């Protein structure tokens, strides 16, 4: 007898990502879900050798005959890109949070991305064993960030300080936690009233989207549990509501209930593909959501990918590349598989030249949207310890960016430095560790230099004469230069005021070029800007004058004139927009002022209820580690964007003499 004679056909492969703040218990929940499906946890390292909390983890299991790919995402804001990339790949998200209204951290931003992807999701309030207040408080704190109503499906049952079980709000049944399972118990008397209230609230929310239910509510007819369940599932599937479940990953509490929700509510992979606009066909379509240039343990490169369409075989060609191994992961170890089908998340070996976000097999089709790399907010200046390693370093940096598009490399022409830019100190330290340990690059690290400039504040006239007699014919040039300040941002200008051939025409371009070249380094050692150099007068010698002689005379003249022209150091001032929940607006302004910032004002952040954008002009020199302080003072929520605005005189700056 086949099982399908009494049970619906098992669904095909589906995938889920666990996202949420750092420390909310995502990894514990990942392990617990795996363990419940018979895959023992092994909290070792990832394939790449990075620690788990800094990198997403993929795992595979089969639960009640159905195959699952599950992603454990890093929680820290500095690694959010990995979480976003995972959200672009899966069918469903579980938002894992703690039962504490002030531990929301990156949840507002996460909910936003989840909604942008139109990704069905539920909230799992973990660590229910350590519940202090009421679960409802956490739900209420989260609600403003969710477009759809959050619906609490379970209420904790307390005995003294301990949470011993839960009441299922819809079925009105009480359960006592016992390991991963739970047993039916009688509904405690003191829970009756709160449960009724919760059910009434839930029914009202559902009635908003269901006329039949609305009529019953209005006529005071109590709908049956089945009616409520039916509407609930419909609304969950369409995303009009988001269910909230509770549990304790570490104790296994609420796990089977969570698995049940996944089996019921995670849409089939084909449904996700349809939502993402993928044309059905047999031709494989694959998107890479993570790249690991694996370390010592696994030679070569692994591309973690979602198979959106078709199937893959080990060794088969794929869009010009070749599948050099197909892997699942069990207990943290890669397990080689021969084939994989649509809906699975797999690691593909040796897809050389294929970066994170790449789509393979999409001949002529619109590319699948993938998260834009976030703008960097923190940087180190790096250089190979040994110049001989420059080529090796640049190859390694290329691979780093291929793995993690939220890292960028910039060669700053003004300071001559190579900048490794990313999302924070931990993010960049992980990158540095990989440079050292995986790519074997010995590098020096420093804080990036500020691109100072100089200018002058006084008009001066300088006479410069070059006269050299060396053997045969000599060198002669004679110029009268006037240096004058120009308005900020006006740049360099050369003016020729020679009349009557005091300096012959053919030498004048050389004077102009030499004056401009002399601006490369002023008395303080920085480029000189916003100056007008006028060639006012001069003289020449018919035999000894030359372009070269006029160049030298001009360079010497400018170098002599600049220190007399009241030079001043200029520093870049950035326009900064800090985004924070409005309870931190005053704190953000204080931080900016503390960094010599000039506050321009603040306004509500568009599309972010309860948030403000604070705008300010801040010296770039003060912004190096600004993000670290901003996050520290805003429980990790604050972020900022910046761009160059103007140059301003430094009143008391590095290495500057007082005038
Ligand atoms: N009390 C309690 N602690 C938990 C539970 N789940 C996880 N933790 C603890 O919370 C901390 C963070 O867990 P982890 O899974 O690493 O969080 P992640 O950063 O979200 O992956 C660890 O110390 C866990 O032991 C739980 O259900 N109850
Ligand atoms: Mg973790």
XYZ file of C-alpha atoms and ligand atoms in Angstrom:
688
model
C 0.000 0.000 0.000
C 1.386 3.378 -0.910
C 1.262 6.168 1.619
C -0.179 8.561 -0.891
C -3.410 6.611 -0.746
C -4.128 8.262 2.601
C -1.842 11.271 2.617
C -1.477 14.160 0.208
C 1.546 13.980 -2.102
C 4.615 15.366 -0.338
C 5.553 18.827 -1.546
C 8.753 19.289 -3.563
C 11.863 20.986 -2.218
C 11.279 24.249 -0.352
C 13.548 26.700 1.410
C 13.494 28.914 4.465
C 15.819 31.594 5.836
C 16.177 32.354 9.537
C 16.784 36.056 10.026
C 16.763 38.391 13.002
C 18.938 40.323 15.412
C 22.299 39.078 16.600
C 21.890 36.729 19.555
C 18.153 36.117 19.124
C 18.791 32.395 18.707
C 18.760 31.833 14.938
C 21.633 29.381 15.056
C 20.077 27.559 17.996
C 16.806 27.363 16.062
C 18.582 26.153 12.913
C 20.218 23.366 14.924
C 16.938 22.521 16.619
C 14.976 22.375 13.346
C 17.669 20.140 11.879
C 17.742 17.944 14.959
C 13.955 17.569 14.860
C 14.412 16.342 11.272
C 17.039 13.845 12.370
C 20.162 15.781 11.380
C 22.366 16.159 14.440
C 23.791 19.624 15.053
C 27.485 20.207 14.868
C 28.271 23.746 15.788
C 31.659 23.764 14.215
C 32.957 26.059 11.543
C 31.676 26.871 8.142
C 33.311 25.580 4.999
C 35.130 28.882 4.601
C 36.655 28.684 8.060
C 34.815 31.810 9.137
C 32.965 31.781 12.431
C 29.301 31.025 12.087
C 27.920 34.290 13.365
C 29.683 36.225 10.599
C 28.424 34.133 7.721
C 25.302 32.404 6.548
C 25.013 28.655 7.007
C 23.114 26.349 4.677
C 21.680 23.024 5.777
C 19.526 20.313 4.271
C 17.083 17.915 5.848
C 13.956 15.917 5.168
C 10.978 16.420 7.416
C 8.005 14.095 6.993
C 9.199 13.042 3.544
C 9.634 16.603 2.325
C 13.065 18.041 1.446
C 14.093 21.379 2.928
C 16.966 23.796 2.469
C 17.397 26.037 5.505
C 19.624 29.095 5.848
C 20.888 30.413 9.169
C 21.715 34.082 8.551
C 24.197 36.212 10.447
C 22.408 38.764 12.626
C 24.878 41.602 12.913
C 24.085 44.689 10.826
C 27.624 44.505 9.483
C 26.756 41.254 7.733
C 23.240 42.223 6.622
C 24.158 41.765 2.991
C 24.387 37.996 3.496
C 20.926 38.012 5.033
C 19.500 40.058 2.146
C 21.086 37.757 -0.388
C 19.532 34.784 1.408
C 16.119 36.456 1.372
C 16.439 36.802 -2.396
C 16.893 33.025 -2.669
C 14.277 31.432 -0.394
C 10.548 30.700 -0.382
C 9.930 31.883 3.160
C 11.520 33.734 6.085
C 11.331 33.067 9.801
C 11.993 36.245 11.744
C 13.564 35.140 14.999
C 13.420 37.616 17.871
C 13.637 37.754 21.618
C 10.671 38.354 23.903
C 11.881 41.849 24.675
C 10.421 44.986 23.055
C 13.747 46.818 23.141
C 15.819 44.182 21.381
C 14.521 44.866 17.890
C 17.877 45.919 16.456
C 17.920 45.221 12.691
C 14.318 43.945 12.555
C 12.823 47.107 11.018
C 15.300 46.982 8.131
C 14.828 43.221 7.726
C 11.050 43.462 7.612
C 11.410 46.105 4.964
C 13.529 43.902 2.692
C 11.227 40.955 3.278
C 8.248 43.064 2.228
C 10.123 44.414 -0.791
C 10.740 40.853 -1.965
C 7.081 40.028 -1.234
C 8.430 37.102 0.767
C 5.926 35.222 2.950
C 7.144 35.123 6.544
C 6.307 34.441 10.165
C 7.696 35.724 13.446
C 9.101 33.263 15.968
C 9.512 34.765 19.425
C 12.340 32.641 20.780
C 13.705 32.255 24.340
C 10.152 32.126 25.641
C 11.656 30.322 28.655
C 13.223 33.636 29.665
C 10.051 35.683 29.140
C 9.881 38.561 31.614
C 7.027 40.797 30.429
C 4.149 39.966 28.101
C 4.681 38.573 24.591
C 2.178 41.134 23.363
C 4.638 43.949 24.173
C 7.141 42.505 21.706
C 4.450 42.124 19.061
C 3.317 45.719 19.605
C 6.890 47.047 19.359
C 7.340 45.217 16.073
C 3.960 46.052 14.553
C 4.796 49.595 13.328
C 7.469 48.101 11.048
C 5.158 45.552 9.466
C 2.697 46.527 6.739
C 0.538 43.506 7.561
C -0.973 42.883 10.986
C 1.034 40.584 13.246
C -1.237 37.909 14.650
C -0.275 36.131 17.854
C -1.159 32.464 17.407
C 0.090 31.187 20.759
C 0.040 32.489 24.308
C 2.500 31.320 26.946
C 1.279 29.446 30.006
C 3.226 30.381 33.101
C 3.698 28.469 36.304
C 5.487 30.780 38.678
C 8.416 32.222 36.756
C 8.566 29.387 34.256
C 6.793 29.148 30.923
C 5.562 25.568 30.814
C 3.416 25.514 27.715
C 1.145 27.477 25.452
C -2.427 28.022 24.474
C -3.241 27.751 20.779
C -5.393 30.825 20.302
C -7.484 29.506 17.425
C -8.140 25.958 18.588
C -8.435 27.175 22.215
C -6.388 24.221 23.364
C -3.637 24.228 25.957
C -0.368 22.311 25.565
C 2.433 21.545 27.948
C 5.951 21.565 26.514
C 7.732 18.235 26.771
C 10.963 18.217 24.799
C 10.299 18.969 21.151
C 6.785 17.738 21.529
C 3.918 18.993 23.616
C 0.965 17.267 25.231
C -2.599 18.402 25.410
C -3.626 19.624 28.873
C -6.726 21.344 30.158
C -6.868 25.055 29.575
C -5.858 26.737 32.851
C -8.730 28.783 34.287
C -6.780 32.014 34.493
C -6.004 31.719 30.747
C -9.635 31.613 29.666
C -10.253 35.329 29.604
C -6.969 36.413 27.966
C -7.373 33.616 25.386
C -10.909 34.777 24.537
C -9.635 38.308 24.115
C -6.791 37.191 21.897
C -9.138 35.093 19.768
C -11.582 37.987 19.414
C -8.707 40.265 18.374
C -7.431 37.708 15.876
C -10.895 37.163 14.429
C -11.361 40.893 13.982
C -8.093 41.175 12.083
C -9.119 38.293 9.827
C -12.596 39.781 9.339
C -10.948 42.845 7.824
C -10.156 40.766 4.754
C -13.051 38.304 4.766
C -16.625 39.396 4.339
C -18.213 36.160 5.531
C -16.237 36.370 8.749
C -17.037 40.064 9.096
C -20.749 39.402 8.930
C -20.427 36.848 11.743
C -18.396 39.224 13.893
C -20.947 41.990 13.365
C -23.823 39.659 14.180
C -22.017 38.334 17.249
C -21.965 34.807 15.859
C -18.870 32.918 17.003
C -17.112 31.448 13.945
C -15.912 27.852 14.196
C -12.208 27.042 14.554
C -12.301 25.548 11.066
C -13.664 28.761 9.600
C -10.965 30.734 11.342
C -8.217 28.333 10.247
C -9.370 28.503 6.654
C -9.258 32.307 6.601
C -5.969 32.317 8.493
C -4.248 30.095 5.944
C -5.643 32.084 3.064
C -4.423 35.362 4.618
C -1.023 33.925 5.477
C -0.548 32.685 1.961
C -1.460 36.057 0.489
C 0.670 37.891 3.056
C -2.221 39.935 4.414
C -1.359 38.753 7.916
C 1.847 37.572 9.578
C 1.537 34.877 12.210
C 3.551 35.030 15.415
C 4.622 31.798 17.102
C 6.521 31.328 20.351
C 9.052 28.819 21.647
C 12.497 28.115 23.005
C 14.904 26.761 20.422
C 17.418 25.619 22.954
C 14.903 23.473 24.802
C 13.114 22.332 21.692
C 9.937 24.040 22.871
C 7.495 24.927 20.147
C 9.576 23.228 17.472
C 7.129 20.736 16.104
C 4.491 23.442 16.039
C 6.914 25.571 14.007
C 7.670 22.686 11.627
C 3.944 22.226 11.170
C 3.574 25.893 10.255
C 6.387 25.559 7.720
C 4.836 22.497 6.091
C 1.501 24.283 5.867
C 2.462 27.816 5.031
C 5.669 27.825 3.016
C 4.601 28.147 -0.615
C 5.810 25.625 -3.194
C 9.065 26.617 -4.892
C 7.263 27.015 -8.216
C 4.972 29.590 -6.630
C 7.986 31.658 -5.518
C 9.471 31.366 -9.002
C 6.197 32.582 -10.486
C 6.128 35.533 -8.058
C 9.665 36.444 -9.118
C 8.560 36.510 -12.739
C 10.353 33.401 -13.981
C 9.031 31.917 -17.220
C 8.425 28.196 -16.775
C 10.583 25.875 -18.913
C 12.939 22.921 -18.505
C 16.037 24.972 -19.090
C 17.937 25.335 -15.813
C 17.960 28.796 -14.251
C 20.207 29.344 -11.271
C 21.124 32.332 -9.125
C 24.190 32.481 -6.918
C 23.463 34.004 -3.497
C 26.785 33.335 -1.835
C 30.314 32.611 -2.950
C 32.997 30.952 -0.881
C 36.540 30.662 -2.089
C 36.902 27.791 0.307
C 39.922 27.582 2.520
C 42.435 24.859 3.092
C 39.872 22.175 3.843
C 37.978 22.269 0.530
C 40.063 23.101 -2.470
C 38.428 25.489 -4.897
C 35.356 27.568 -4.935
C 31.750 26.952 -3.898
C 28.841 28.957 -5.269
C 25.693 28.673 -3.182
C 22.778 28.916 -5.530
C 19.056 28.618 -5.790
C 17.803 26.462 -8.615
C 14.870 28.488 -9.847
C 14.014 26.234 -12.739
C 15.013 22.917 -14.291
C 17.507 20.542 -12.724
C 21.292 20.287 -12.425
C 23.592 17.289 -12.759
C 27.138 17.062 -11.538
C 29.446 17.590 -14.494
C 26.757 19.069 -16.737
C 27.412 22.296 -18.642
C 25.788 25.409 -17.200
C 25.776 28.645 -19.175
C 29.333 28.323 -20.443
C 30.625 26.964 -17.131
C 30.521 23.388 -15.880
C 29.023 22.059 -12.652
C 32.166 20.905 -10.830
C 30.401 19.187 -7.955
C 26.974 19.578 -6.338
C 26.674 19.679 -2.578
C 24.140 19.609 0.196
C 25.126 20.251 3.785
C 24.392 18.028 6.757
C 25.751 18.792 10.208
C 27.980 21.442 8.653
C 29.661 18.991 6.246
C 29.260 19.168 2.475
C 27.636 16.038 1.101
C 28.101 15.397 -2.606
C 24.903 14.800 -4.573
C 24.557 13.745 -8.197
C 21.612 15.941 -9.122
C 19.438 18.690 -7.751
C 16.120 20.125 -8.873
C 14.167 23.353 -8.898
C 13.469 24.693 -5.423
C 16.700 23.390 -3.915
C 19.509 25.511 -2.584
C 22.808 23.815 -3.432
C 26.490 24.571 -3.445
C 28.028 24.265 -6.898
C 31.745 23.584 -7.268
C 34.226 25.465 -9.437
C 32.080 28.021 -11.222
C 35.083 30.165 -12.061
C 34.369 33.786 -12.831
C 30.841 33.599 -11.431
C 30.181 36.143 -8.668
C 27.527 36.470 -5.974
C 24.228 37.565 -7.509
C 25.047 36.104 -10.928
C 22.233 34.431 -12.847
C 23.098 31.415 -14.998
C 20.939 30.099 -17.796
C 18.914 33.270 -18.291
C 19.476 33.665 -22.014
C 17.533 36.725 -23.073
C 15.435 36.860 -19.911
C 15.162 39.665 -17.420
C 17.697 39.136 -14.640
C 16.370 38.278 -11.227
C 16.536 41.222 -8.875
C 19.240 40.899 -6.260
C 20.033 43.230 -3.343
C 22.143 46.230 -4.315
C 25.413 46.276 -2.408
C 24.992 48.634 0.541
C 27.121 51.775 0.551
C 30.244 51.312 2.662
C 30.427 53.142 5.992
C 33.830 52.084 7.288
C 37.268 51.723 5.730
C 40.847 50.639 6.303
C 43.829 51.698 4.208
C 45.732 48.566 3.233
C 49.001 47.800 1.480
C 51.036 44.661 0.862
C 53.869 44.431 3.410
C 56.152 43.539 0.552
C 55.656 45.405 -2.728
C 56.426 42.152 -4.546
C 53.051 40.895 -3.293
C 51.044 43.693 -4.916
C 49.764 41.458 -7.707
C 48.850 38.652 -5.312
C 47.015 41.165 -3.104
C 45.014 42.601 -5.947
C 43.956 39.095 -7.021
C 42.905 38.286 -3.457
C 40.947 41.534 -3.135
C 39.119 40.698 -6.341
C 38.072 37.361 -4.839
C 36.978 39.005 -1.591
C 34.621 41.308 -3.471
C 33.379 38.408 -5.586
C 32.441 36.631 -2.347
C 30.992 39.638 -0.600
C 29.642 42.512 -2.689
C 29.196 44.620 0.467
C 32.989 44.946 0.460
C 34.523 47.355 -2.013
C 38.031 48.314 -2.970
C 38.863 51.862 -3.879
C 42.108 53.341 -5.001
C 42.097 56.896 -3.716
C 44.083 58.998 -6.157
C 44.303 61.949 -3.808
C 45.884 60.109 -0.909
C 47.467 57.324 -2.960
C 45.917 54.732 -0.678
C 44.088 51.495 -1.393
C 40.941 51.419 0.711
C 39.160 48.301 1.871
C 35.623 49.507 2.502
C 32.729 47.760 4.177
C 30.071 47.768 6.854
C 32.038 47.971 10.093
C 35.051 46.928 12.072
C 34.093 43.272 12.505
C 33.123 42.977 8.853
C 36.501 44.300 7.701
C 38.433 42.312 10.285
C 36.851 39.140 8.925
C 37.982 40.225 5.452
C 41.520 40.885 6.722
C 41.615 37.474 8.372
C 40.653 35.884 5.077
C 43.343 37.859 3.264
C 45.904 36.539 5.716
C 44.701 32.981 6.257
C 43.086 31.972 2.988
C 44.970 34.095 0.464
C 48.226 34.267 2.363
C 48.656 38.038 1.973
C 50.751 39.852 4.549
C 49.417 43.381 4.702
C 49.772 46.619 6.623
C 46.567 48.222 7.835
C 45.983 51.848 8.780
C 43.216 54.368 9.183
C 42.553 56.091 5.858
C 44.184 59.459 5.358
C 42.081 62.530 4.871
C 42.437 64.208 1.471
C 43.520 67.619 2.720
C 44.125 70.444 0.277
C 45.686 73.890 0.591
C 45.034 77.324 -0.735
C 46.228 80.896 -0.190
C 44.482 83.882 1.318
C 46.709 86.713 0.109
C 47.667 88.079 -3.268
C 51.453 88.114 -3.866
C 53.771 89.063 -6.716
C 56.871 86.977 -7.245
C 59.816 87.591 -9.469
C 61.734 84.488 -10.517
C 64.803 84.408 -12.721
C 66.775 81.431 -13.938
C 70.228 82.141 -15.234
C 72.743 79.386 -15.702
C 75.930 79.382 -17.676
C 77.094 75.832 -18.347
C 79.793 75.277 -20.940
C 78.291 75.983 -24.391
C 74.969 77.784 -24.215
C 73.217 78.418 -20.939
C 69.657 78.637 -19.632
C 67.759 81.809 -19.165
C 64.188 82.631 -18.171
C 62.659 85.473 -16.255
C 59.022 85.697 -15.070
C 56.922 87.946 -12.887
C 54.080 85.907 -11.405
C 51.049 87.127 -9.522
C 49.325 84.604 -7.274
C 45.795 85.365 -6.130
C 43.139 83.416 -4.213
C 40.021 82.324 -6.099
C 36.615 81.434 -4.640
C 36.245 77.981 -3.065
C 35.710 75.318 -5.699
C 36.721 77.636 -8.561
C 39.864 75.614 -9.270
C 43.121 76.678 -10.888
C 43.438 79.322 -13.543
C 46.382 80.632 -15.518
C 46.193 84.141 -16.946
C 48.569 85.508 -19.540
C 49.033 89.286 -19.396
C 52.179 89.572 -21.458
C 52.190 92.502 -23.844
C 54.812 93.518 -26.365
C 56.564 90.158 -26.427
C 58.319 90.439 -23.033
C 58.000 86.646 -23.041
C 57.710 85.170 -26.548
C 54.420 83.410 -27.352
C 55.969 79.997 -27.739
C 57.112 79.854 -24.094
C 53.823 80.900 -22.501
C 52.105 77.452 -22.523
C 55.153 76.064 -20.677
C 54.708 78.715 -17.984
C 51.022 77.839 -17.600
C 51.718 74.099 -17.373
C 54.557 74.542 -14.893
C 52.395 76.780 -12.682
C 49.687 74.118 -12.627
C 52.223 71.364 -11.902
C 53.548 73.389 -9.003
C 50.084 73.134 -7.420
C 50.564 69.406 -6.778
C 52.294 70.044 -3.474
C 52.054 73.175 -1.371
C 53.976 74.257 1.738
C 51.983 71.816 3.922
C 52.558 68.942 1.506
C 49.041 68.785 0.029
C 47.626 69.766 -3.371
C 46.979 73.483 -3.765
C 43.568 74.538 -5.105
C 41.573 77.637 -6.041
C 44.444 79.820 -7.202
C 44.926 82.148 -10.092
C 48.484 82.501 -11.423
C 49.061 85.445 -13.715
C 52.133 85.850 -15.874
C 52.455 89.626 -15.582
C 55.867 90.300 -17.048
C 59.202 88.705 -17.891
C 62.234 88.721 -20.132
C 64.136 86.269 -22.278
C 67.403 85.600 -24.050
C 67.445 84.836 -27.784
C 69.885 81.923 -27.452
C 69.601 80.630 -23.850
C 65.820 80.698 -23.323
C 63.803 77.496 -23.758
C 60.581 75.826 -22.651
C 62.569 74.022 -20.020
C 64.098 77.193 -18.648
C 60.679 78.877 -18.381
C 59.272 75.797 -16.678
C 61.988 75.793 -14.053
C 61.724 79.516 -13.406
C 57.935 79.234 -13.004
C 58.106 76.227 -10.667
C 60.697 77.921 -8.484
C 58.684 81.144 -8.464
C 55.453 79.445 -7.370
C 57.276 77.456 -4.677
C 58.767 80.647 -3.321
C 55.511 82.601 -3.519
C 53.110 80.152 -1.843
C 54.494 80.399 1.720
C 54.283 84.182 1.520
C 50.678 84.155 0.348
C 49.150 83.245 3.727
C 48.606 79.568 2.908
C 45.913 77.637 4.714
C 44.966 73.973 5.007
C 41.588 72.932 3.578
C 39.685 69.890 4.734
C 36.859 68.032 2.978
C 33.464 68.564 4.558
C 30.870 65.875 3.901
C 27.143 66.201 3.740
C 25.871 63.570 6.163
C 22.379 62.130 6.562
C 21.910 60.105 9.731
C 18.805 57.899 9.962
C 17.559 56.933 13.420
C 14.331 56.101 15.259
C 13.165 59.476 16.558
C 13.873 58.634 20.171
C 17.542 58.850 19.117
C 17.265 62.079 17.106
C 18.675 64.242 19.915
C 21.464 61.723 20.518
C 22.366 61.757 16.815
C 22.546 65.548 16.805
C 24.782 65.458 19.869
C 27.113 62.943 18.204
C 27.355 65.076 15.069
C 28.047 68.257 17.011
C 30.679 66.382 18.993
C 32.422 65.684 15.693
C 32.575 69.332 14.643
C 29.374 68.865 12.675
C 27.072 71.687 11.727
C 23.465 70.515 11.991
C 21.366 71.570 9.016
C 18.118 70.225 10.384
C 16.042 67.092 10.645
C 12.882 65.726 9.141
C 10.794 62.574 9.190
C 12.442 59.805 7.232
C 10.390 59.158 4.165
C 8.542 55.882 4.334
C 9.860 55.108 7.812
C 7.234 55.999 10.423
C 8.830 56.989 13.724
C 12.237 57.632 12.170
C 14.099 60.856 11.472
C 16.788 61.900 9.020
C 19.252 64.326 10.589
C 21.304 66.317 8.092
C 24.624 67.914 8.893
C 27.904 69.099 7.432
C 30.751 67.205 9.064
C 34.521 67.237 8.418
C 35.475 63.966 6.689
C 38.323 63.630 9.188
C 35.702 63.070 11.891
C 33.785 60.354 10.070
C 36.260 57.476 10.085
C 34.754 55.578 12.993
C 31.483 57.488 13.203
C 29.377 54.432 12.326
C 30.751 52.512 15.310
C 29.692 55.223 17.759
C 26.372 55.778 16.014
C 25.477 52.100 16.257
C 26.678 51.883 19.852
C 24.407 54.766 20.841
C 21.325 53.612 18.927
C 21.218 49.886 19.813
C 22.563 49.115 16.358
C 19.690 50.812 14.529
C 21.298 54.021 13.291
C 22.860 54.313 9.867
C 24.194 57.120 7.735
C 24.998 58.129 4.199
C 27.513 60.774 3.172
C 29.041 62.485 0.187
C 31.643 65.187 -0.366
C 30.172 68.660 -0.063
C 32.921 71.286 -0.024
C 36.375 72.202 1.218
C 36.718 74.419 4.263
C 39.628 76.052 6.040
C 40.982 74.112 8.968
C 41.087 76.262 12.045
C 43.267 73.968 14.096
C 44.175 70.861 12.201
C 46.761 68.141 11.961
C 50.272 69.413 11.519
C 49.148 72.951 10.904
C 51.086 75.917 12.191
C 49.058 78.745 13.598
C 49.016 81.804 11.439
N 17.182 30.993 27.314
C 17.334 30.684 26.038
N 18.484 30.982 25.437
C 18.618 30.676 24.123
C 17.586 30.036 23.399
N 18.008 29.885 22.133
C 19.256 30.406 22.060
N 19.623 30.873 23.275
C 20.912 31.477 23.629
O 21.025 32.745 23.007
C 22.365 32.985 22.607
C 22.432 33.317 21.143
O 22.038 32.196 20.397
P 22.445 32.021 18.873
O 21.675 30.857 18.370
O 23.915 31.977 18.705
O 21.878 33.392 18.308
P 22.038 33.985 16.836
O 23.029 35.076 16.920
O 20.672 34.530 16.540
O 22.426 32.887 15.931
C 23.159 31.732 22.942
O 23.832 31.956 24.160
C 22.092 30.689 23.092
O 22.488 29.705 24.002
C 16.388 29.706 24.087
O 15.447 29.143 23.541
N 16.320 30.051 25.399
Mg 23.993 32.779 14.630
